[in-house]
mmCIF file of C-alpha atoms in Angstrom:
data_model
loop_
_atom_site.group_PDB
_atom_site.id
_atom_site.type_symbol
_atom_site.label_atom_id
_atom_site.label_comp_id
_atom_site.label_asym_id
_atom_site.label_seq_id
_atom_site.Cartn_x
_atom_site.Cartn_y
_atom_site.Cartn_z
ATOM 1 C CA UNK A 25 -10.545 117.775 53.290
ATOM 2 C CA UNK A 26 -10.280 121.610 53.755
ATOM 3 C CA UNK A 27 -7.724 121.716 55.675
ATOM 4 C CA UNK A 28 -5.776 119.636 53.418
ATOM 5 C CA UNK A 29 -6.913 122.064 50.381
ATOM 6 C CA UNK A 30 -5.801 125.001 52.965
ATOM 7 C CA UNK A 31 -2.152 123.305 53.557
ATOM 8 C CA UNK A 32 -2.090 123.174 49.599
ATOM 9 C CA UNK A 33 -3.366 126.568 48.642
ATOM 10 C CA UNK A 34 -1.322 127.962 51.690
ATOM 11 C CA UNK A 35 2.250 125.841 50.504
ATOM 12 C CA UNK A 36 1.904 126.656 46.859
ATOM 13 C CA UNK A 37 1.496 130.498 48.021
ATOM 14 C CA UNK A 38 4.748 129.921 49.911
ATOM 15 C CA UNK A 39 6.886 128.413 47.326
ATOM 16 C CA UNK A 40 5.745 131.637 44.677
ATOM 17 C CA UNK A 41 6.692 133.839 47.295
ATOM 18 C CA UNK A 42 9.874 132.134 47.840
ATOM 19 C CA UNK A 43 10.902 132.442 44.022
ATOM 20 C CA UNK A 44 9.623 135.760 43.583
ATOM 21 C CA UNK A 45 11.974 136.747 46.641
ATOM 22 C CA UNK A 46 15.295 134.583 45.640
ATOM 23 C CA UNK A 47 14.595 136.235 42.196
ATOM 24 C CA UNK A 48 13.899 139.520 43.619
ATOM 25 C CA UNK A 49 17.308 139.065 45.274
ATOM 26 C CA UNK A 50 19.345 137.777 42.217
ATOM 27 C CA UNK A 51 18.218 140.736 40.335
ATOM 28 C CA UNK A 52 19.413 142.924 43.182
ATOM 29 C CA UNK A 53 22.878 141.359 43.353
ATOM 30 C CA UNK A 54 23.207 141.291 39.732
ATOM 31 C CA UNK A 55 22.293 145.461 39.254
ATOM 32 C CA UNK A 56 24.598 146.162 42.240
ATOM 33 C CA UNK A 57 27.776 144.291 40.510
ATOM 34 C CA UNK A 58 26.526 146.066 37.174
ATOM 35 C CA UNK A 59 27.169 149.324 39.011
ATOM 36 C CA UNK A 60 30.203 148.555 40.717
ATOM 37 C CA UNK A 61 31.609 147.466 37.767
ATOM 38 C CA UNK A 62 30.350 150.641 35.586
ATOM 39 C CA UNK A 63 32.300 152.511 38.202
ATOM 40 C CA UNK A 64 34.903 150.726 37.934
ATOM 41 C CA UNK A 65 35.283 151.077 34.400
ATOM 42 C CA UNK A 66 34.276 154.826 34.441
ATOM 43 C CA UNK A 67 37.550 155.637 37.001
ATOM 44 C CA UNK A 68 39.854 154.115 34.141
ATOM 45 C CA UNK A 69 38.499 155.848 31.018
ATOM 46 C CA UNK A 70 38.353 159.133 32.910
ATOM 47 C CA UNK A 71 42.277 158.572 33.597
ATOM 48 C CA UNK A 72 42.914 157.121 30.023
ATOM 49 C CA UNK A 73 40.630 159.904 28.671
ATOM 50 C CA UNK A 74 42.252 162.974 30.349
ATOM 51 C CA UNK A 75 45.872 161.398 29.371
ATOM 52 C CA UNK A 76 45.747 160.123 25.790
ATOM 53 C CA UNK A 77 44.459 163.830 25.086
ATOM 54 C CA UNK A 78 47.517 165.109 26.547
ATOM 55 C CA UNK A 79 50.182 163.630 24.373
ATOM 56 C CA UNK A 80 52.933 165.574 23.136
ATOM 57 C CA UNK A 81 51.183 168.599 25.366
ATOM 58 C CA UNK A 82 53.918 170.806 25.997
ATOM 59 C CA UNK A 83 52.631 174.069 28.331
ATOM 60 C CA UNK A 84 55.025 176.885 26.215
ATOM 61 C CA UNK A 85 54.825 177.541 22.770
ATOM 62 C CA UNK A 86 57.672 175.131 21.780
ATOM 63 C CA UNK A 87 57.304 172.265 19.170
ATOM 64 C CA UNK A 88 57.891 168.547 21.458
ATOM 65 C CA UNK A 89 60.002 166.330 19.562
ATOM 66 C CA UNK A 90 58.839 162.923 19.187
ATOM 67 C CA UNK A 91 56.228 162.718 21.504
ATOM 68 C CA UNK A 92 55.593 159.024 21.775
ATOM 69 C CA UNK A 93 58.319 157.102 23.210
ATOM 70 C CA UNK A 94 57.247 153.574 23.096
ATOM 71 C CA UNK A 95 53.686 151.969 21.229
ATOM 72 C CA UNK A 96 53.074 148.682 21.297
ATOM 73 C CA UNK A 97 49.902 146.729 21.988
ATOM 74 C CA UNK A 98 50.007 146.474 25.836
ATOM 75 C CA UNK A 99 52.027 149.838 26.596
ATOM 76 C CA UNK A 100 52.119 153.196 25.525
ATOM 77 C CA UNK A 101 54.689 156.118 27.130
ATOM 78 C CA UNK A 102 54.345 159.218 25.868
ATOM 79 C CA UNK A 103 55.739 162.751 26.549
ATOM 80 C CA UNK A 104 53.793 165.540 28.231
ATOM 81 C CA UNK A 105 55.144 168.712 29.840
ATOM 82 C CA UNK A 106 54.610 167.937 33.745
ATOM 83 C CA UNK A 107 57.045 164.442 32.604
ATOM 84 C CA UNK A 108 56.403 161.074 30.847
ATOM 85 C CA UNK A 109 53.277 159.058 31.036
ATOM 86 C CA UNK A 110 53.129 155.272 30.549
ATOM 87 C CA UNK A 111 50.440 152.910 30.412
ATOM 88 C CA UNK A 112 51.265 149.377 30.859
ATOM 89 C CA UNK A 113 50.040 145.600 31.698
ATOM 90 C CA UNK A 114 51.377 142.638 33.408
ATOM 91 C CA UNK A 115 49.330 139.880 32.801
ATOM 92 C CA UNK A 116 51.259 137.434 34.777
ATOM 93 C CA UNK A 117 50.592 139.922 37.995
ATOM 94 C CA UNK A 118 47.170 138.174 38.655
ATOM 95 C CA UNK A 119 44.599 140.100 40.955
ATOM 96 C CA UNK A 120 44.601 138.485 44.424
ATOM 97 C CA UNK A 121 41.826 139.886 45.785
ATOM 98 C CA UNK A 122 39.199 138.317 43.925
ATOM 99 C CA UNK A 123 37.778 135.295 42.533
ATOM 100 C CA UNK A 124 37.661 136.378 39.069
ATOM 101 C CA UNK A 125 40.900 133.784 37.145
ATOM 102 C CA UNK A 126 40.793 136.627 34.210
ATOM 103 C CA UNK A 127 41.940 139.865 35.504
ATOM 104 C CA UNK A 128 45.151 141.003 35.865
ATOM 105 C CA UNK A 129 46.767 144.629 36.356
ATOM 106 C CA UNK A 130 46.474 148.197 34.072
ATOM 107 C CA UNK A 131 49.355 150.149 35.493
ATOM 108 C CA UNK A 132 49.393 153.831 35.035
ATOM 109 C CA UNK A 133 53.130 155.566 35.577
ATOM 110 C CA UNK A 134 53.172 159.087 35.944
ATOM 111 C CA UNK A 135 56.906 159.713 35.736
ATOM 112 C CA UNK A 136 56.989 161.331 38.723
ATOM 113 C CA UNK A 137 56.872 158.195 41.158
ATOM 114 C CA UNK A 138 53.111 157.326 41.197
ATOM 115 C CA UNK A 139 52.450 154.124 39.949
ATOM 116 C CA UNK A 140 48.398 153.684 40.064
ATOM 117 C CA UNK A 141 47.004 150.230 39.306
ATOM 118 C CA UNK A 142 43.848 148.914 37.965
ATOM 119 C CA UNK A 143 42.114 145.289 37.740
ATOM 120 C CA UNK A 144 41.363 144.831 34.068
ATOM 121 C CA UNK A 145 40.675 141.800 32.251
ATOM 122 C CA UNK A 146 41.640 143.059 28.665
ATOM 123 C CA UNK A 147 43.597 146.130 27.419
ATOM 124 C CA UNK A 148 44.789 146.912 23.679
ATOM 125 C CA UNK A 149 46.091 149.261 21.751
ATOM 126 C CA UNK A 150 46.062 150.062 18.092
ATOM 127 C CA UNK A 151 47.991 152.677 16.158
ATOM 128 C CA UNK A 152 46.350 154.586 13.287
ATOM 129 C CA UNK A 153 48.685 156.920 10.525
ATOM 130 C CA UNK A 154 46.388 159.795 9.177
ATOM 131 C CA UNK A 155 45.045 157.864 6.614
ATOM 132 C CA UNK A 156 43.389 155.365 9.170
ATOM 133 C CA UNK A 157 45.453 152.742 7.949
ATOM 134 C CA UNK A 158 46.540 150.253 11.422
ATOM 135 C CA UNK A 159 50.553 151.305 11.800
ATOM 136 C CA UNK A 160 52.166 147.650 11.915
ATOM 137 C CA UNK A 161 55.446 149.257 12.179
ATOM 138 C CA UNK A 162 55.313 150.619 15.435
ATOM 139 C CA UNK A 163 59.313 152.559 14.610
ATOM 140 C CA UNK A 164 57.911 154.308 12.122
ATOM 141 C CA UNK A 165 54.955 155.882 14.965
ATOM 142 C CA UNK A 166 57.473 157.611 16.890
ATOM 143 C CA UNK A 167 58.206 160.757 14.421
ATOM 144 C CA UNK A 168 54.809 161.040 13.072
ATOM 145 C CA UNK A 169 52.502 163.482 13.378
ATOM 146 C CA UNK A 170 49.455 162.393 12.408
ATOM 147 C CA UNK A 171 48.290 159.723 15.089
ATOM 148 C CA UNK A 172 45.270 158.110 16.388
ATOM 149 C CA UNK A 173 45.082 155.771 19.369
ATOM 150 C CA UNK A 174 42.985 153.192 19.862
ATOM 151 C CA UNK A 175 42.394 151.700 23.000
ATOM 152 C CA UNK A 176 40.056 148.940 24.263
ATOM 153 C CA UNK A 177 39.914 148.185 27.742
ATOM 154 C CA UNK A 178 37.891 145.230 30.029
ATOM 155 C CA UNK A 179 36.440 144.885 32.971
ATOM 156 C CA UNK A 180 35.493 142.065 34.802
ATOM 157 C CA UNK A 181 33.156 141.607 38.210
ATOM 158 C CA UNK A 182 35.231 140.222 40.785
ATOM 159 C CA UNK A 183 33.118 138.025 41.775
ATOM 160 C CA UNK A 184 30.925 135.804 39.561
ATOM 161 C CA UNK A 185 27.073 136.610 39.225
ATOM 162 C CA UNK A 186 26.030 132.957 39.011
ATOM 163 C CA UNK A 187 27.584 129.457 38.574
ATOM 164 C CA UNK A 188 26.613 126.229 37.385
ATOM 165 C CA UNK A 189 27.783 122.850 37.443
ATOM 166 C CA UNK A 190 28.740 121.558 34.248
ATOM 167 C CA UNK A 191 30.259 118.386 33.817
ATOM 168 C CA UNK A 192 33.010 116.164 35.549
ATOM 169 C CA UNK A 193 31.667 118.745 38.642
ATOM 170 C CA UNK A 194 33.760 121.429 37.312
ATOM 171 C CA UNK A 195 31.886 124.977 38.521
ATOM 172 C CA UNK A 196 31.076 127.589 35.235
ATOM 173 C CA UNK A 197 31.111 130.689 36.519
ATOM 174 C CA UNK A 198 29.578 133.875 34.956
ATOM 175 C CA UNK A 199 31.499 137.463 35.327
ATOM 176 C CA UNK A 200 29.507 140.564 34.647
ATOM 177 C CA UNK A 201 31.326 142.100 31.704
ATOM 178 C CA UNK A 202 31.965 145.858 30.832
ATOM 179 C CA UNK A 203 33.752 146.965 27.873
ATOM 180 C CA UNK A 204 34.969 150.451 26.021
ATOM 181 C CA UNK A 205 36.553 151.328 23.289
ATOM 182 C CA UNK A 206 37.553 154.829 21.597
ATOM 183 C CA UNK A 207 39.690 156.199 19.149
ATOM 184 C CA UNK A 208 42.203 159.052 20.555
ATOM 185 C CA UNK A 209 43.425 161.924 17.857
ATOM 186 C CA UNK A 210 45.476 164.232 20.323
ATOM 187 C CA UNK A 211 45.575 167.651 19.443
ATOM 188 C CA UNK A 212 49.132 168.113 20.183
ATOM 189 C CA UNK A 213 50.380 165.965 18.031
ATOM 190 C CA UNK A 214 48.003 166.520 15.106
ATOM 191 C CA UNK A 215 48.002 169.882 14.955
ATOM 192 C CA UNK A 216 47.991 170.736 11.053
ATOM 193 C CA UNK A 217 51.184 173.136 10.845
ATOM 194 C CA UNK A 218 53.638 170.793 12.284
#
């Protein structure tokens, strides 16, 4: 009888150190992807960042004429002195290199023959007049002068954190999600004596 109680006591002490490893390990895997993916994320709003405050920059004293060259929701180009800059999608050019069905390309054109690109799994942009009212007429953007710029970019793991079987054995897979958003007012373009 004890050394049945032994194989017991001894099994059950197993099993809990089983689950506290396996969840020891998910939480492991799951930080590291939330890292990656912060990175990630970080690399394309430090590009974004140090470009959308650079429109209509011009490096002599000289007033740029219309600055923004094409606005719409997926793409912005935009005039700076050192040559155009464009931001653009694709979503039909699917990442490859991962799992993830969702993400597609963020392309970032700097005019000069560098064409960078980023997985993403949403990217917007909205137009603002100086009143803060959204500019539905995006013709009407290029002469103003009083712009802000919205943009909202999405990031996806490439590989899922956990999956489930759900019905008709179809797999549900869960992506660790990152998202940021800010409003751009470049000082360039919104100076007030222009």
């Amino acid at each position: 009888m004890g050394i049945i109680t032994s194989f017991v006591v001894g099994g059950l002490m197993l099993l809990s150190i089983l689950a506290y490893n396996m969840q020891l390990s998910s939480s492991t895997q799951e930080t590291t992807i939330s890292a990656i993916n912060q990175q990630r994320l970080n690399d394309i709003v430090e590009v974004i960042s140090f470009d959308l405050k650079r429109v209509g920059y011009n490096n002599t004293t000289s007033f740029m004429d219309d600055p923004i060259i094409t606005a719409e929701p997926d793409e912005i180009e935009f005039k700076t002195s050192e040559g155009n800059i464009t931001w653009y999608t694709v979503e039909d050019d699917k990442v490859t290199t991962t799992t993830n069905p969702n993400d597609f390309y963020l392309y970032r054109d700097d005019g000069n023959g560098t064409i960078t690109k980023y997985p993403v799994t949403h990217f917007k942009l909205m137009y603002y007049d100086k009143d803060n009212n959204v500019v539905n007429d995006i013709s009407t953007l290029f002469q103003q002068r009083d712009v802000s710029i919205e943009v909202e970019v999405m990031v996806e793991s490439g590989e899922p954190m956990n999956s489930r079987f759900v019905s008709g054995g179809d797999v549900n897979n869960t992506y660790h999600r990152t998202v940021w958003k800010r409003t751009f007012s470049p000082n360039n373009i919104n100076k007030p004596w222009y």
